[in-house]
Short mmCIF file of C-alpha atoms in Angstrom, two decimals:
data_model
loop_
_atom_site.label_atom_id
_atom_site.label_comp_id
_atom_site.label_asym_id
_atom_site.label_seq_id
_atom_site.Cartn_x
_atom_site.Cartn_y
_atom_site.Cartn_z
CA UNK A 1 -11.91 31.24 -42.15
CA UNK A 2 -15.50 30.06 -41.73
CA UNK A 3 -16.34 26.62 -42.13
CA UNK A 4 -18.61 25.74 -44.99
CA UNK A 5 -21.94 25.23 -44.15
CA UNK A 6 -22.87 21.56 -45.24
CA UNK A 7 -24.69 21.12 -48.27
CA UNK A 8 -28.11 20.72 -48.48
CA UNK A 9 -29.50 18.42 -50.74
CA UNK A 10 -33.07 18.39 -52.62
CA UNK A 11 -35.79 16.59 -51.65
CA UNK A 12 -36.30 15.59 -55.01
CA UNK A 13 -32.58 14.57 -55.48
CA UNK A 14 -32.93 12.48 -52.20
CA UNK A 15 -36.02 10.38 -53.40
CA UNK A 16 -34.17 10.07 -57.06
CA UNK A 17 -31.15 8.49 -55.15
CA UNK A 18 -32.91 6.46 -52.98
CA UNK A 19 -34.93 5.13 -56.00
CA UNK A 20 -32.61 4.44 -58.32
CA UNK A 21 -30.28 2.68 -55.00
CA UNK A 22 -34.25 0.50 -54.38
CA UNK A 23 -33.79 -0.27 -57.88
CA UNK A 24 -30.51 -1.46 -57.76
CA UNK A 25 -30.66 -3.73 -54.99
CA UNK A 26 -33.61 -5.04 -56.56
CA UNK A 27 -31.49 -6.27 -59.60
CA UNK A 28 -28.82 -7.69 -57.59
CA UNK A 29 -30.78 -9.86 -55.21
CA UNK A 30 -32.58 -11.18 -58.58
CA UNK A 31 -29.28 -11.88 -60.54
CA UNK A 32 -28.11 -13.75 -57.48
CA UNK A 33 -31.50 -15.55 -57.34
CA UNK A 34 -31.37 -16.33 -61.38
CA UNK A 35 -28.01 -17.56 -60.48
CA UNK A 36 -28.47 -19.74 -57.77
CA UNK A 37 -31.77 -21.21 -59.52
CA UNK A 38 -29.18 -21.77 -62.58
CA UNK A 39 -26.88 -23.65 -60.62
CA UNK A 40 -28.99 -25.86 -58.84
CA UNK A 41 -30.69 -26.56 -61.96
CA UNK A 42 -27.49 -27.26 -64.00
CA UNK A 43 -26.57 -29.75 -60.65
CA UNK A 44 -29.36 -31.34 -60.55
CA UNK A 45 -29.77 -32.38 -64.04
CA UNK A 46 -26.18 -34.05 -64.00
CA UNK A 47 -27.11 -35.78 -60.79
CA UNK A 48 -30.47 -36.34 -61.94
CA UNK A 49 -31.90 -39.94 -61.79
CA UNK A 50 -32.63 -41.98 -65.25
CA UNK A 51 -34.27 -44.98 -65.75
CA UNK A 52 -31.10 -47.14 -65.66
CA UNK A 53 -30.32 -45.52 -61.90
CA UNK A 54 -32.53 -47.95 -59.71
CA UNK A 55 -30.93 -50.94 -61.67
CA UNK A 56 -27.64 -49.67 -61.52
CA UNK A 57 -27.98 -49.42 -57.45
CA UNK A 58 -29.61 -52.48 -57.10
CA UNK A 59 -27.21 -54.74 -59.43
CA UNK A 60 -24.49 -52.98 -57.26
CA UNK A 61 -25.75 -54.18 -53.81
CA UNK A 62 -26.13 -57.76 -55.59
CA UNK A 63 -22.92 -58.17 -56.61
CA UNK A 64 -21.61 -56.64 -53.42
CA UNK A 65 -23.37 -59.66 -52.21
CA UNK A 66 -21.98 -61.98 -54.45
CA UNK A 67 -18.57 -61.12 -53.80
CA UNK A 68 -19.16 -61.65 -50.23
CA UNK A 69 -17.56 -63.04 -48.01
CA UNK A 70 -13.97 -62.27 -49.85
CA UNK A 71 -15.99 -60.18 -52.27
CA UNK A 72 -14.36 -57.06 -52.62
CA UNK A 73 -11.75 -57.09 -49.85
CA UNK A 74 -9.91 -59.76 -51.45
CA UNK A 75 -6.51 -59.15 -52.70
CA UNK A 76 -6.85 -59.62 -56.68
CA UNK A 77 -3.07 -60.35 -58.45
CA UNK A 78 -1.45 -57.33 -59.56
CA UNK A 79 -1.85 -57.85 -63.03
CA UNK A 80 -5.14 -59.06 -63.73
CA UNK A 81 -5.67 -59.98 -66.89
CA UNK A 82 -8.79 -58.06 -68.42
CA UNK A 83 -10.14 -61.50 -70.00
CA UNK A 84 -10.03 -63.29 -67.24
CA UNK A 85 -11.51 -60.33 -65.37
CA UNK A 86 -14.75 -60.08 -67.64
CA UNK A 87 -14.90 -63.52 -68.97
CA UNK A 88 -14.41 -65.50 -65.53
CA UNK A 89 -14.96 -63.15 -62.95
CA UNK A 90 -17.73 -60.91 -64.18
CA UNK A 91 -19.85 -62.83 -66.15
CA UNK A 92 -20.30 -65.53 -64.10
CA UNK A 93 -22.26 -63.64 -61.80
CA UNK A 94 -26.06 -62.06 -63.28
CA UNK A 95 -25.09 -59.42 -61.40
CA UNK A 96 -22.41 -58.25 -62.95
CA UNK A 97 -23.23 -59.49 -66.52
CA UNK A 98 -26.24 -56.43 -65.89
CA UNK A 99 -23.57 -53.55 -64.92
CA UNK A 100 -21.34 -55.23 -67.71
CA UNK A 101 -24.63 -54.40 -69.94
CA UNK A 102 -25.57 -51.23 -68.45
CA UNK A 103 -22.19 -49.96 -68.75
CA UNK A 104 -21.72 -50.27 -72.09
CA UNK A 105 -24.98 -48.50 -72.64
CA UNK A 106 -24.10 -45.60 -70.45
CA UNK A 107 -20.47 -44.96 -71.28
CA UNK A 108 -20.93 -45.65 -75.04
CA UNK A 109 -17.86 -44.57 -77.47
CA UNK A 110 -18.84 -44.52 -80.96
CA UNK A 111 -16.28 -44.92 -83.64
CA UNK A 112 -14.77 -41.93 -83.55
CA UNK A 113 -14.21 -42.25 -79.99
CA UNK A 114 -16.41 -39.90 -79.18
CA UNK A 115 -18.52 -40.31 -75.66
CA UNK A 116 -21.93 -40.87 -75.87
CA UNK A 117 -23.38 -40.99 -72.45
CA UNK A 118 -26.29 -39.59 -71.48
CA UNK A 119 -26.14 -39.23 -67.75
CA UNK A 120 -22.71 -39.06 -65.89
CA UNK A 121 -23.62 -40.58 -62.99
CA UNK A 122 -24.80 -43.65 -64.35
CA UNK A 123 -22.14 -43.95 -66.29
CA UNK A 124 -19.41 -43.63 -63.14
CA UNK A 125 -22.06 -45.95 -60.91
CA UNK A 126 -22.18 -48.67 -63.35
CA UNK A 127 -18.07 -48.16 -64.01
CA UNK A 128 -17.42 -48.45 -60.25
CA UNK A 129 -19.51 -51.77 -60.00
CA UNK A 130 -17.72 -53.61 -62.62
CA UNK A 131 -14.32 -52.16 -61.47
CA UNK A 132 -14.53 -54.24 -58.41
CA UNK A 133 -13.47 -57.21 -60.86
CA UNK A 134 -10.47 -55.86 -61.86
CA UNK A 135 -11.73 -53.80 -64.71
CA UNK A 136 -9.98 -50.74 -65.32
CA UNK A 137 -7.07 -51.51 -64.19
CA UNK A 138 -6.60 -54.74 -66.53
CA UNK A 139 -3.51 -55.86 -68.43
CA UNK A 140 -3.23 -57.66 -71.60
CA UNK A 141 0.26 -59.79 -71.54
CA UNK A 142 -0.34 -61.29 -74.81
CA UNK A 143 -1.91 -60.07 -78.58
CA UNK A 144 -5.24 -62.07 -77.40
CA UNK A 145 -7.47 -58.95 -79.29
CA UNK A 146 -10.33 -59.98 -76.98
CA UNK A 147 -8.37 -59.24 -74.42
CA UNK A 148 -6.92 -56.04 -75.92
CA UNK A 149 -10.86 -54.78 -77.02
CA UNK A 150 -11.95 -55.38 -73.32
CA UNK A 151 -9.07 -53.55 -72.32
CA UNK A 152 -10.18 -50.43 -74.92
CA UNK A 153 -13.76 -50.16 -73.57
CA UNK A 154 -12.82 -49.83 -69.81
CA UNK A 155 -9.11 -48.71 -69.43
CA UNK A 156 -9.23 -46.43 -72.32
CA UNK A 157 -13.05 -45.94 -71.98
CA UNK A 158 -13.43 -41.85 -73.31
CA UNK A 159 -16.07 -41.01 -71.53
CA UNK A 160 -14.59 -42.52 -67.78
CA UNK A 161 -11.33 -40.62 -68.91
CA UNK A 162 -13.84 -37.25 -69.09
CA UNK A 163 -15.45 -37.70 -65.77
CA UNK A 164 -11.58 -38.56 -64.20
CA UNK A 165 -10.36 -35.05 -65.71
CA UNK A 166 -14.21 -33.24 -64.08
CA UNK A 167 -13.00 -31.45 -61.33
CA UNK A 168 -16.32 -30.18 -61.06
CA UNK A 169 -17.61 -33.46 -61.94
CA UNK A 170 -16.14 -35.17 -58.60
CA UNK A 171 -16.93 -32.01 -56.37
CA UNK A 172 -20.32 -32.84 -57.23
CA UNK A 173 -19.85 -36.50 -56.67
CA UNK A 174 -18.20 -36.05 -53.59
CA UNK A 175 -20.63 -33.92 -52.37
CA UNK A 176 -23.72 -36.33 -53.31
CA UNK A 177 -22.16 -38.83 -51.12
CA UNK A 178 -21.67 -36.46 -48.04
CA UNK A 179 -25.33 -36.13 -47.91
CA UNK A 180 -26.05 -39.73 -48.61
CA UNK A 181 -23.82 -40.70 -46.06
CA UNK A 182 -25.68 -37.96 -43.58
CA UNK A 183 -29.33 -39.87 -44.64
CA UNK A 184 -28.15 -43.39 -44.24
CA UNK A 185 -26.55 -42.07 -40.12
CA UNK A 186 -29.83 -40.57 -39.97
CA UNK A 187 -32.05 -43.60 -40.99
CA UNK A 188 -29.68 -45.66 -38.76
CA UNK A 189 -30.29 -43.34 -36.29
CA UNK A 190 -33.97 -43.68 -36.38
CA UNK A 191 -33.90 -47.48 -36.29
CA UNK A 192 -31.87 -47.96 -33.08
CA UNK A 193 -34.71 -45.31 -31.56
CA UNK A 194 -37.00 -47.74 -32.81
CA UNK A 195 -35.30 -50.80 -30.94
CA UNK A 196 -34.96 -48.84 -28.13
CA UNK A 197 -38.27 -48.07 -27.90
CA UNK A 198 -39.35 -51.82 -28.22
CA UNK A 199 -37.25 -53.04 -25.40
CA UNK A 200 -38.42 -50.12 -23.14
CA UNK A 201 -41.85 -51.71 -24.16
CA UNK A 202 -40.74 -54.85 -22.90
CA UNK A 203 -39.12 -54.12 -19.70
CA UNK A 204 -41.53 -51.89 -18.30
CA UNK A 205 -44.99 -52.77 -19.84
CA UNK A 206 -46.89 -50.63 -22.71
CA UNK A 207 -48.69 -47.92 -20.14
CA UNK A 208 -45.64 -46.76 -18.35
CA UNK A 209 -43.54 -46.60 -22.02
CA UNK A 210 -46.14 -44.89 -23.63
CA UNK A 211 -46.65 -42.41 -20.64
CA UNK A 212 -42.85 -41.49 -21.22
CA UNK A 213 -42.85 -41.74 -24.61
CA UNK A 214 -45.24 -38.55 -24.91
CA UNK A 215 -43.40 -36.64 -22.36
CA UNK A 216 -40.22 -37.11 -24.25
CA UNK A 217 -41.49 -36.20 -27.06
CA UNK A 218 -43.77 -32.96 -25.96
CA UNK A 219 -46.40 -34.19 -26.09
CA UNK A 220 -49.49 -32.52 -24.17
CA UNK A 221 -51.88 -34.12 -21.82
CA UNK A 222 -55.24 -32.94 -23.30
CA UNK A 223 -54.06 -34.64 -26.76
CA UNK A 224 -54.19 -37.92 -25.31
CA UNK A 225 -56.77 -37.52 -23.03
CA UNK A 226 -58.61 -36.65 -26.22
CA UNK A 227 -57.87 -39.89 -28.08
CA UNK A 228 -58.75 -41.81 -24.80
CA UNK A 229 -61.89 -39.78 -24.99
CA UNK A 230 -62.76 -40.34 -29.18
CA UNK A 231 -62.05 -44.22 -28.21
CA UNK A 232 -64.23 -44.61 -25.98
CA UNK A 233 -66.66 -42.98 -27.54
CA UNK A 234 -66.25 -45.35 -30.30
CA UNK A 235 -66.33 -48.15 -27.71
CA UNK A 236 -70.39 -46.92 -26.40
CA UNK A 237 -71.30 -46.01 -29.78
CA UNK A 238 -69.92 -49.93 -30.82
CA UNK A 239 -71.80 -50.76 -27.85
CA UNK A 240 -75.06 -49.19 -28.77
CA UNK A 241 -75.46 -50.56 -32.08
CA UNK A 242 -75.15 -54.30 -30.78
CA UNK A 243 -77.53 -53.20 -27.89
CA UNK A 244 -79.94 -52.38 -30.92
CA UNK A 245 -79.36 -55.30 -33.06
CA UNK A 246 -79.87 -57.66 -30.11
CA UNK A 247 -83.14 -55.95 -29.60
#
């Protein structure tokens, strides 16, 4: 039996084909960009900065301070009682008494205990700087109902119970502080370059360091002989003018 002889396929079929695969992969690569545009946008506006962020931060690193040197390594009892925690812990310091205030305007339950917040992450920040107090994990021993209301908006706080149950919320989250923690190595890096660089200066005097320094750091001889060169043209042309004015 005599094979078949393959089939041949229209020109006009071919460019059809090859159109409508153009087409195609034209619409995918543009859903995925949609997509990833989507994404990032939906990311960025729950880890976006507010107005309250900057305070939040820098309240934080106060009280940090404050704390210190026991601050937040100290052992608090096991059953801290959420008055004391608020009323002689917190407060005391302005510090705190500013998270204790932006907290309440960030994680805000109305009556219905509904949450109210506005941006999660300022909500969590602020939550996590008060929290080094004891606050959150409080106890009430008594029927004290200040005790027992301080206990409601932090324990039982709605919206902190949200972000605890965001899976997505703390993938996020975690992920914010992996590249934080990569900027900070990197700053640090930067800054023991710098003190390098100083006591290099020191040891072997400014001409020889700064000869290194370029070669290091690629880069090329006519570059520098050109700034020698533009300074001391600046130097005759400075030297010119007086010539002129002492004239």
């Amino acid at each position: 039996m005599k094979a078949m002889p393959p089939a041949i396929i229209p020109w006009e079929m071919m460019i059809t084909i090859t159109f409508l695969l153009l087409l195609f992969l034209l619409h995918s690569s543009h859903a995925a960009h949609v997509h990833a545009a989507r994404r990032g946008s939906a990311i960025s506006e729950r880890l976006a900065r507010s107005p309250d962020s900057d305070q939040i931060q820098h309240w934080k690193l106060a009280f940090s301070d404050d704390l210190a040197p026991s601050g937040r390594s100290r052992r608090l009892p096991k059953a801290v009682s959420c008055r004391w925690a608020l009323n002689e812990l917190c407060l005391r310091h302005v510090s705190c008494r500013e998270l204790w205030t932006l907290f309440r305007r960030n994680c805000a339950v109305d009556a219905q205990n509904h949450c109210r917040m506005g941006n999660k992450n300022d909500c969590w920040q602020s939550f996590e700087g008060i929290s080094w107090t004891g606050l959150g994990t409080c106890t009430c021993a008594g029927n004290n109902s200040d005790c027992h209301w301080i206990r409601l908006q932090t324990n039982y706080n709605k919206c902190i119970y949200e972000l605890n149950n965001d899976a997505g919320w703390h993938a996020q989250l975690a992920t914010a502080a992996q590249f934080s923690s990569r900027v900070e190595e990197h700053v640090e890096k930067e800054e023991e370059e710098e003190e390098e660089d100083e006591v290099q200066r020191e040891s072997v005097g400014v001409d020889t360091w700064t000869e290194e320094r370029h070669h290091g750091h690629q880069w090329r001889a006519e570059e520098w002989e050109n700034v020698e060169g533009e300074r001391g043209e600046g130097n005759e042309t400075e030297r010119g003018t007086v010539k002129v004015d002492k004239e």
